[in-house]
Coordinates of C-alpha atoms in Angstrom, one line a residue:
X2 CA -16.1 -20.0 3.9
X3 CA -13.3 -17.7 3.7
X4 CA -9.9 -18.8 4.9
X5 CA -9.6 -15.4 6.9
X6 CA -12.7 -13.6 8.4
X7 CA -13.1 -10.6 10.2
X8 CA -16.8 -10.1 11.6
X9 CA -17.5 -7.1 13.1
X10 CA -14.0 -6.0 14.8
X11 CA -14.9 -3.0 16.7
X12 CA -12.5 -1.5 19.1
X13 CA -12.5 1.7 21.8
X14 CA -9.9 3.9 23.4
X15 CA -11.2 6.0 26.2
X16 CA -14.8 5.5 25.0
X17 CA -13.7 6.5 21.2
X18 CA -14.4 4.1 18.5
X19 CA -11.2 3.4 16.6
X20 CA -11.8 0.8 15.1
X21 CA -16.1 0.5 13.9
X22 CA -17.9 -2.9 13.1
X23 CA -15.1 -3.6 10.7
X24 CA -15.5 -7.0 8.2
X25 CA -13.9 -8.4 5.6
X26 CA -12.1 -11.5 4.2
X27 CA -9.3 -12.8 2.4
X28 CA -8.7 -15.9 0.3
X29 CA -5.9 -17.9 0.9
X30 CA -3.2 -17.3 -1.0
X31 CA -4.7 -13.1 -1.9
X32 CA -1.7 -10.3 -1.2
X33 CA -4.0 -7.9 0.5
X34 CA -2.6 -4.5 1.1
X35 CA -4.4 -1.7 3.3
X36 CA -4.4 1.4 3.1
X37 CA -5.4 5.0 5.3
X38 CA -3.9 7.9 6.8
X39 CA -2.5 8.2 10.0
X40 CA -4.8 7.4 12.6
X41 CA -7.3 5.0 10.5
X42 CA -6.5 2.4 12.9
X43 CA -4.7 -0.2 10.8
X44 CA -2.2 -1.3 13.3
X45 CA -4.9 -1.8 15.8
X46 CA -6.2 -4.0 13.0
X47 CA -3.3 -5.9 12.7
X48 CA -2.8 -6.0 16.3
X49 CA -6.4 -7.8 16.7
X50 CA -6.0 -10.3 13.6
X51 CA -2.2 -11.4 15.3
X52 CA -4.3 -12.2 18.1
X53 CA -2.1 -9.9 20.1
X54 CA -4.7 -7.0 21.1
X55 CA -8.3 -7.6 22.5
X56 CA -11.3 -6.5 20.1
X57 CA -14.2 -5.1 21.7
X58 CA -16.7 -6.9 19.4
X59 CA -16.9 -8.8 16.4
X60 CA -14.3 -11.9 15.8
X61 CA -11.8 -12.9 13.6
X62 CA -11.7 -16.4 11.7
X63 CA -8.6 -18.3 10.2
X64 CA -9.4 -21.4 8.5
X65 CA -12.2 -22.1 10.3
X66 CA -11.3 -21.4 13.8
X67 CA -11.7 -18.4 16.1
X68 CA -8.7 -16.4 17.0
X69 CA -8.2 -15.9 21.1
X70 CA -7.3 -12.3 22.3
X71 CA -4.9 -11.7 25.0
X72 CA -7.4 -11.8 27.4
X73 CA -8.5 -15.4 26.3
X74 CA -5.4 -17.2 26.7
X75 CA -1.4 -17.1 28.6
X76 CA 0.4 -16.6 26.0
X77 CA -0.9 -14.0 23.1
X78 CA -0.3 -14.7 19.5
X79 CA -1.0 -17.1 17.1
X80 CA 1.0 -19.8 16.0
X81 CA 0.1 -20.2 12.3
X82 CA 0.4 -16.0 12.2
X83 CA 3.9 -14.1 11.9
X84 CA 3.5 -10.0 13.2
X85 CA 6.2 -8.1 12.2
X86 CA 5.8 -4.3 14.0
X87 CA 7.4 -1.7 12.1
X88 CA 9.5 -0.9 16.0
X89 CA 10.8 -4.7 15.5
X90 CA 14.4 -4.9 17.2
X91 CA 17.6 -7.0 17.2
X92 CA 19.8 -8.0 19.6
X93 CA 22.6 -6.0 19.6
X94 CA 25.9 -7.4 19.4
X95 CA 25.0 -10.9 18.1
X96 CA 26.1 -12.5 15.0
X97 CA 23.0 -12.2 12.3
X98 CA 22.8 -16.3 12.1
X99 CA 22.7 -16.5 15.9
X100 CA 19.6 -14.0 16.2
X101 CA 18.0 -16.0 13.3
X102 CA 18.1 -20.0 14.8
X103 CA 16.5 -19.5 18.1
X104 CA 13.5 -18.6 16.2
X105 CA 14.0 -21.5 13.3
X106 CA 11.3 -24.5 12.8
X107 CA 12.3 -25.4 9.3
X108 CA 15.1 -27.8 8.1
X109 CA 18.6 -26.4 7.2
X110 CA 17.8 -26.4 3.3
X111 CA 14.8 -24.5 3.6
X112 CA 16.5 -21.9 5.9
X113 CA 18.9 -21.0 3.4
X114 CA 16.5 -20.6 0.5
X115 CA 14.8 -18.2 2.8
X116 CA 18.1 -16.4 3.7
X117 CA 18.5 -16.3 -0.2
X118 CA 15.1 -15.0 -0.9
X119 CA 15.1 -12.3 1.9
X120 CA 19.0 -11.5 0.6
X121 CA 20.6 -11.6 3.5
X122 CA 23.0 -14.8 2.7
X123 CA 26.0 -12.4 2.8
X124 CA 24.9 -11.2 6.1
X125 CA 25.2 -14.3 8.4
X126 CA 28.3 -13.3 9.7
X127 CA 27.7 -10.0 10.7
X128 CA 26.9 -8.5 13.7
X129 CA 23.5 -7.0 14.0
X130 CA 25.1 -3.5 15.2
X131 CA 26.5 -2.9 11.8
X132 CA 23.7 -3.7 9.4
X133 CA 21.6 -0.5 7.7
X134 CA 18.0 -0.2 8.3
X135 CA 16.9 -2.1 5.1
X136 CA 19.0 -5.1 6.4
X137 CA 18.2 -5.2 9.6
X138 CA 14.3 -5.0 8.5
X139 CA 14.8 -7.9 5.9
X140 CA 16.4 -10.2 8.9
X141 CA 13.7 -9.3 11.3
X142 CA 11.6 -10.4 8.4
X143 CA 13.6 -13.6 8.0
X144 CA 13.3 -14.1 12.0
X145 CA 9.4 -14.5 11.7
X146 CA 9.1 -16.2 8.6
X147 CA 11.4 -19.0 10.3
X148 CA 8.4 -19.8 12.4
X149 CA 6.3 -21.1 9.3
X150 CA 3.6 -18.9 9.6
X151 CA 0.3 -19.3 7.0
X152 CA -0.7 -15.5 7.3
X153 CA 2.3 -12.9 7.4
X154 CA 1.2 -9.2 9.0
X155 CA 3.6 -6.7 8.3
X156 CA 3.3 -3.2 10.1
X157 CA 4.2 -0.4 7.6
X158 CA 7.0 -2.3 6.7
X159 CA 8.8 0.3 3.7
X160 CA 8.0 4.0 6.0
X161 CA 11.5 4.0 7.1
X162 CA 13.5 2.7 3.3
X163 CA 15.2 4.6 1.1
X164 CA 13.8 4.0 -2.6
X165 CA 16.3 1.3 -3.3
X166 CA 15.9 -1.0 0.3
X167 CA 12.2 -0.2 -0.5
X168 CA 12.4 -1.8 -4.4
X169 CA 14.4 -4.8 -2.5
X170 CA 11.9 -5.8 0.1
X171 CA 8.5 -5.6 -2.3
X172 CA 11.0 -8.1 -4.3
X173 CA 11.6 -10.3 -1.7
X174 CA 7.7 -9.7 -0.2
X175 CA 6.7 -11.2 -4.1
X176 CA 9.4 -13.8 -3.9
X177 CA 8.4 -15.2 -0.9
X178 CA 4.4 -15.2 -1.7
X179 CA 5.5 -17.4 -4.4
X180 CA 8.0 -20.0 -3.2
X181 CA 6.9 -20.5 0.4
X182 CA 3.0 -19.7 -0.4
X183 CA 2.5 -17.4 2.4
X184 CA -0.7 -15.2 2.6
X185 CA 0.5 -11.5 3.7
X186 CA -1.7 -8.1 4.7
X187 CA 0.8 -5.5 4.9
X188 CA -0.5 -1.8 6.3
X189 CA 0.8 1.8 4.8
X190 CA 0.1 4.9 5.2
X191 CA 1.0 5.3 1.3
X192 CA -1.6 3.6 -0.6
X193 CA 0.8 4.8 -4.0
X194 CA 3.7 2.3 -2.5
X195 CA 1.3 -0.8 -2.7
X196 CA -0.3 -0.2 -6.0
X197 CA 2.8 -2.8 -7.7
X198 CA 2.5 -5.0 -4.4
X199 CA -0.8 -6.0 -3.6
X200 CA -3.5 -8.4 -5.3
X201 CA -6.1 -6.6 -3.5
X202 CA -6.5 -3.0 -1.9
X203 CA -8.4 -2.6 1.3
X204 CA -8.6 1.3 1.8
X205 CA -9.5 2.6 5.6
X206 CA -10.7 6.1 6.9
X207 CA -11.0 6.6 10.8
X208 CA -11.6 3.3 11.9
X209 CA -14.1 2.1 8.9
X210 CA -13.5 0.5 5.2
X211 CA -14.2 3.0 2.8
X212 CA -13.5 1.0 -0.5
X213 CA -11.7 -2.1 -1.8
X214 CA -11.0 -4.1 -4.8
X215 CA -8.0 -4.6 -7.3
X216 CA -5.1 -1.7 -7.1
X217 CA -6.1 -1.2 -10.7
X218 CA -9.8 -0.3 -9.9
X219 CA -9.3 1.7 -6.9
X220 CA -6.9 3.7 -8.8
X221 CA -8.4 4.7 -11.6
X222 CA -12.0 4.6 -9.7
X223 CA -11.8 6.2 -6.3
X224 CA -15.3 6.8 -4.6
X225 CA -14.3 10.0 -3.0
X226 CA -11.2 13.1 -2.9
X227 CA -9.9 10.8 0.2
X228 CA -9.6 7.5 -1.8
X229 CA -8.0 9.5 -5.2
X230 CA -5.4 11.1 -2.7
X231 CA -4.0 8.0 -1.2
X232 CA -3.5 6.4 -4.5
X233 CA -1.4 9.3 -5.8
X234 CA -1.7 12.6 -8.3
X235 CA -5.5 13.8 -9.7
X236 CA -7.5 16.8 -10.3
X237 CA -10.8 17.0 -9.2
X238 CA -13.1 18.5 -11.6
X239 CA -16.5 19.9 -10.5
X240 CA -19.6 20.4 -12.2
X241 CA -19.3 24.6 -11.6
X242 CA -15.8 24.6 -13.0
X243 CA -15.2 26.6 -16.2
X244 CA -17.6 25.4 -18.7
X245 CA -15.3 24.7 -20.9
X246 CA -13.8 22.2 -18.8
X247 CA -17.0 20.4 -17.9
X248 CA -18.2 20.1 -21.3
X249 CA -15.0 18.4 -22.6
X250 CA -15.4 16.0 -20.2
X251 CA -19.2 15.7 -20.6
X252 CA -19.7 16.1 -24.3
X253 CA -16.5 14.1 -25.6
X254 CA -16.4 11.3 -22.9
X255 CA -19.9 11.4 -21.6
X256 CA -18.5 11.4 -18.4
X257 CA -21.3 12.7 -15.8
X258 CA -21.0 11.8 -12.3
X259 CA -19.4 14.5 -10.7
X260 CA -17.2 15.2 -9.2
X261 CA -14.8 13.6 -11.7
X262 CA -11.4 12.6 -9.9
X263 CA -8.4 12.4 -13.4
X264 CA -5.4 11.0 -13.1
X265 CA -2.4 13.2 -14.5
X266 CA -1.7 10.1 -17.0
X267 CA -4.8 9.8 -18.7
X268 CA -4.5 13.9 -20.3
X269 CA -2.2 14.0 -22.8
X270 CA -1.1 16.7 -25.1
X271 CA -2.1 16.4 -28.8
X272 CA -2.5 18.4 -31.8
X273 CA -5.5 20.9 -32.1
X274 CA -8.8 19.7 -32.7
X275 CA -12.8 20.5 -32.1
X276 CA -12.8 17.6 -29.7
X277 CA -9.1 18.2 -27.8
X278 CA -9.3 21.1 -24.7
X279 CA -7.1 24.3 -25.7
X280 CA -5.7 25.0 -22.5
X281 CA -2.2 27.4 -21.2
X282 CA 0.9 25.9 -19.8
X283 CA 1.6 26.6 -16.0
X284 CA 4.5 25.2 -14.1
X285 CA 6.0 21.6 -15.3
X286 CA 8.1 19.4 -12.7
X287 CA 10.6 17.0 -13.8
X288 CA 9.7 13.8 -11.5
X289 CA 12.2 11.4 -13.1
X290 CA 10.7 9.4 -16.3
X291 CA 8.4 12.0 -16.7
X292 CA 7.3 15.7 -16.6
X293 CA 3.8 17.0 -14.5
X294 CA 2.9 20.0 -16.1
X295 CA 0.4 22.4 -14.7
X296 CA -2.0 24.0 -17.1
X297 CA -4.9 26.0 -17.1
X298 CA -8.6 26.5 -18.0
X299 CA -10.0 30.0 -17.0
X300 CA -8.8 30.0 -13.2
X301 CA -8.9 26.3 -13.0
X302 CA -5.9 23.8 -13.0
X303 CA -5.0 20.4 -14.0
X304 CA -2.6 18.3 -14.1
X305 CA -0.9 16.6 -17.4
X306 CA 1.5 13.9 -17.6
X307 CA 3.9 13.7 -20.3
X308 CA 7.0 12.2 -21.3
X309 CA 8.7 14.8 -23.2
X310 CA 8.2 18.7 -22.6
X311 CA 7.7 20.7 -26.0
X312 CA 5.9 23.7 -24.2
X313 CA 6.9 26.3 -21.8
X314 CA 4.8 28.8 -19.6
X315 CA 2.6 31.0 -21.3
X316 CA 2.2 28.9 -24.6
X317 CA -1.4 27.8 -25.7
X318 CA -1.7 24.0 -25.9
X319 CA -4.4 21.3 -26.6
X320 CA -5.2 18.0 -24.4
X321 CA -7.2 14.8 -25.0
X322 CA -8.4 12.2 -22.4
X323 CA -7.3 8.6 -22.5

C-alpha cells in the first residue's frame, strides 16, 4: 500500500465540480511537484490532503490511516502534516526566534540545523517587520517544519521570489528532503519552475490529472498543447504544415504521431545537408546563456535554440533534430 493515497477526492463549489474523482499516490520519501493553470484546483487539493478542507467524495490515506476533514473533528489539521499557504503571515514586531519557539517540538541541536538549512541563522535577532519576502517565506517555512511533520504541503511557495530568493528556497527545499527525510508536494502554477525540484510531476487541468511521471518524461513527452505549455518553449507541428516541414520530421526521424510538440533545444543549426531542413532566420532573443531564434518554413515558425548566434534575419540556414 502506498504511504499517501488519494481515492477519489471530488469537490463542489456552488454545484461546480472543482475538483473531479481525483487519485493518486506517493511513496514515502518521492518530491512530488503539481502542476496547472490558475484555477485547476490544486490548492483545494492541498487544502483536502492537510485535512483542513472537507472533500465531497473520495478519501485520502497517510500511512495507512484515513485523514478527518473539518467537519469530522474539533480541531482541523493533521499532526504528522505541515501546510504552508502561500498568504502565510508573521507576527509583526516580534524578534524572528520568538515567532519560531512557540511552534518548536524538536531539541535545541536539531532547531539550529534547521535554522542553518532554511538560512535564516543570521536572522534570529531580527524583527519580523524588517525581513524581505524571501526571508520571511523561509521562516514561515522554518515555523512548520519545527512541528516535525512527515508530509510537507507547500502552497505555490516561489510566485512571489525574485530569481535569486527563488534559487535559495529550491536549495533549502532539497536540503531539507535530505537531512530531515521529509516527503513534500509543492503546487505551481509554473510547471518550468519545478522541472529541477521535483522527483515526480503531477500535471492538473480544471480539476482532473491530465498526466504524470518524471519531470524528464513530461517534458520532452507532453500528451497534449496544454501539458507542452506548462513545461516551457515548443512549436507544435501539424500534419498540414508545409510539407517540407512534415517530411523532415517524418522521413529523417520517423516521427508520426501528430501533432508533434519540439522543444526549442532539440533543433540545432548545422551545416547543409540532404537530411538537415533549409530554413530562414526570423527574430532571435537573447534569454541569458542562450539565444531563441525564430525561423521559418513557408509561413510556418519554429523555434531554435542556440548558444551562439552566427545568423541574422533574412539569411538561409539549415537545422537538424536531436
Amino acid at each position: 500500500m502506498a504511504w499517501l493515497s488519494i481515492r477519489g477526492v471530488e469537490k463542489q463549489y456552488d454545484g461546480n465540480p472543482v475538483l473531479k474523482n481525483l487519485s493518486f499516490s506517493l511513496d514515502r520519501g518521492v518530491q512530488l511537484g503539481i502542476a496547472g493553470a490558475t484555477g485547476s484546483s490544486k490548492t483545494t487539493l492541498l487544502r483536502i490532503i492537510a485535512g483542513l478542507l472537507q472533500a465531497d467524495g473520495g478519501s485520502v490515506w497517510l500511512d495507512g490511516k484515513r485523514i478527518e476533514g473539518p467537519d469530522e473533528k474539533l480541531i482541523p489539521g493533521h499532526p504528522s502534516i505541515g501546510f504552508l499557504s502561500q498568504h502565510f503571515e508573521l507576527r509583526n514586531n516580534y524578534r524572528v526566534i520568538e515567532e519560531l519557539e512557540v511552534a518548536s517540538v524538536l531539541t535545541k541541536e536539531k532547531e539550529e540545523k534547521l535554522y542553518s538549512l532554511c538560512q535564516i541563522s543570521h536572522l534570529l535577532s531580527r524583527k519580523t517587520t524588517s525581513l524581505s519576502g524571501g526571508e520571511r517565506q523561509r521562516i514561515a517555512l522554518a515555523r512548520v517544519l519545527l512541528k516535525s511533520p512527515s508530509l510537507l504541503l507547500l502552497d505555490e511557495p516561489f510566485s512571489n521570489l525574485d530569481p535569486d530568493h527563488k534559487r535559495t528556497m529550491k536549495q533549502v527545499l532539497k536540503k531539507i528532503s535530505h537531512e530531515f527525510g521529509i516527503t513534500t508536494i509543492l503546487v505551481s502554477h509554473d510547471g518550468a519552475d519545478l522541472l529541477s525540484w521535483a522527483d515526480s510531476l503531477l500535471l492538473m487541468h480544471e480539476g482532473q490529472i491530465i498526466q504524470e511521471g518524471s519531470p524528464q518524461m513530461l517534458y520532452q513527452n507532453p500528451i497534449n498543447e496544454y501539458v507542452a505549455g506548462l513545461l516551457g518553449n515548443y512549436t507544435r507541428i501539424d500534419k498540414n504544415d508545409p510539407p517540407t516541414l512534415v517530411g523532415f520530421f517524418e522521413n529523417n526521424y520517423n516521427l508520426q504521431n501528430f501533432p508533434l510538440f519540439i522543444r526549442p533545444e532539440r533543433l540545432v543549426f548545422d551545416n547543409a545537408t540532404s537530411r538537415h531542413l533549409e530554413v530562414k532566420v526570423g527574430n532571435s532573443y537573447f534569454m541569458g546563456n542562450y539565444f531563441l531564434v525564430e525561423v521559418e518554413v513557408g509561413e510556418k515558425v519554429i523555434l531554435v535554440q542556440t548558444n551562439q548566434l552566427f545568423y541574422k534575419p533574412g539569411d538561409t540556414a539549415f537545422v537538424r533534430y536531436l
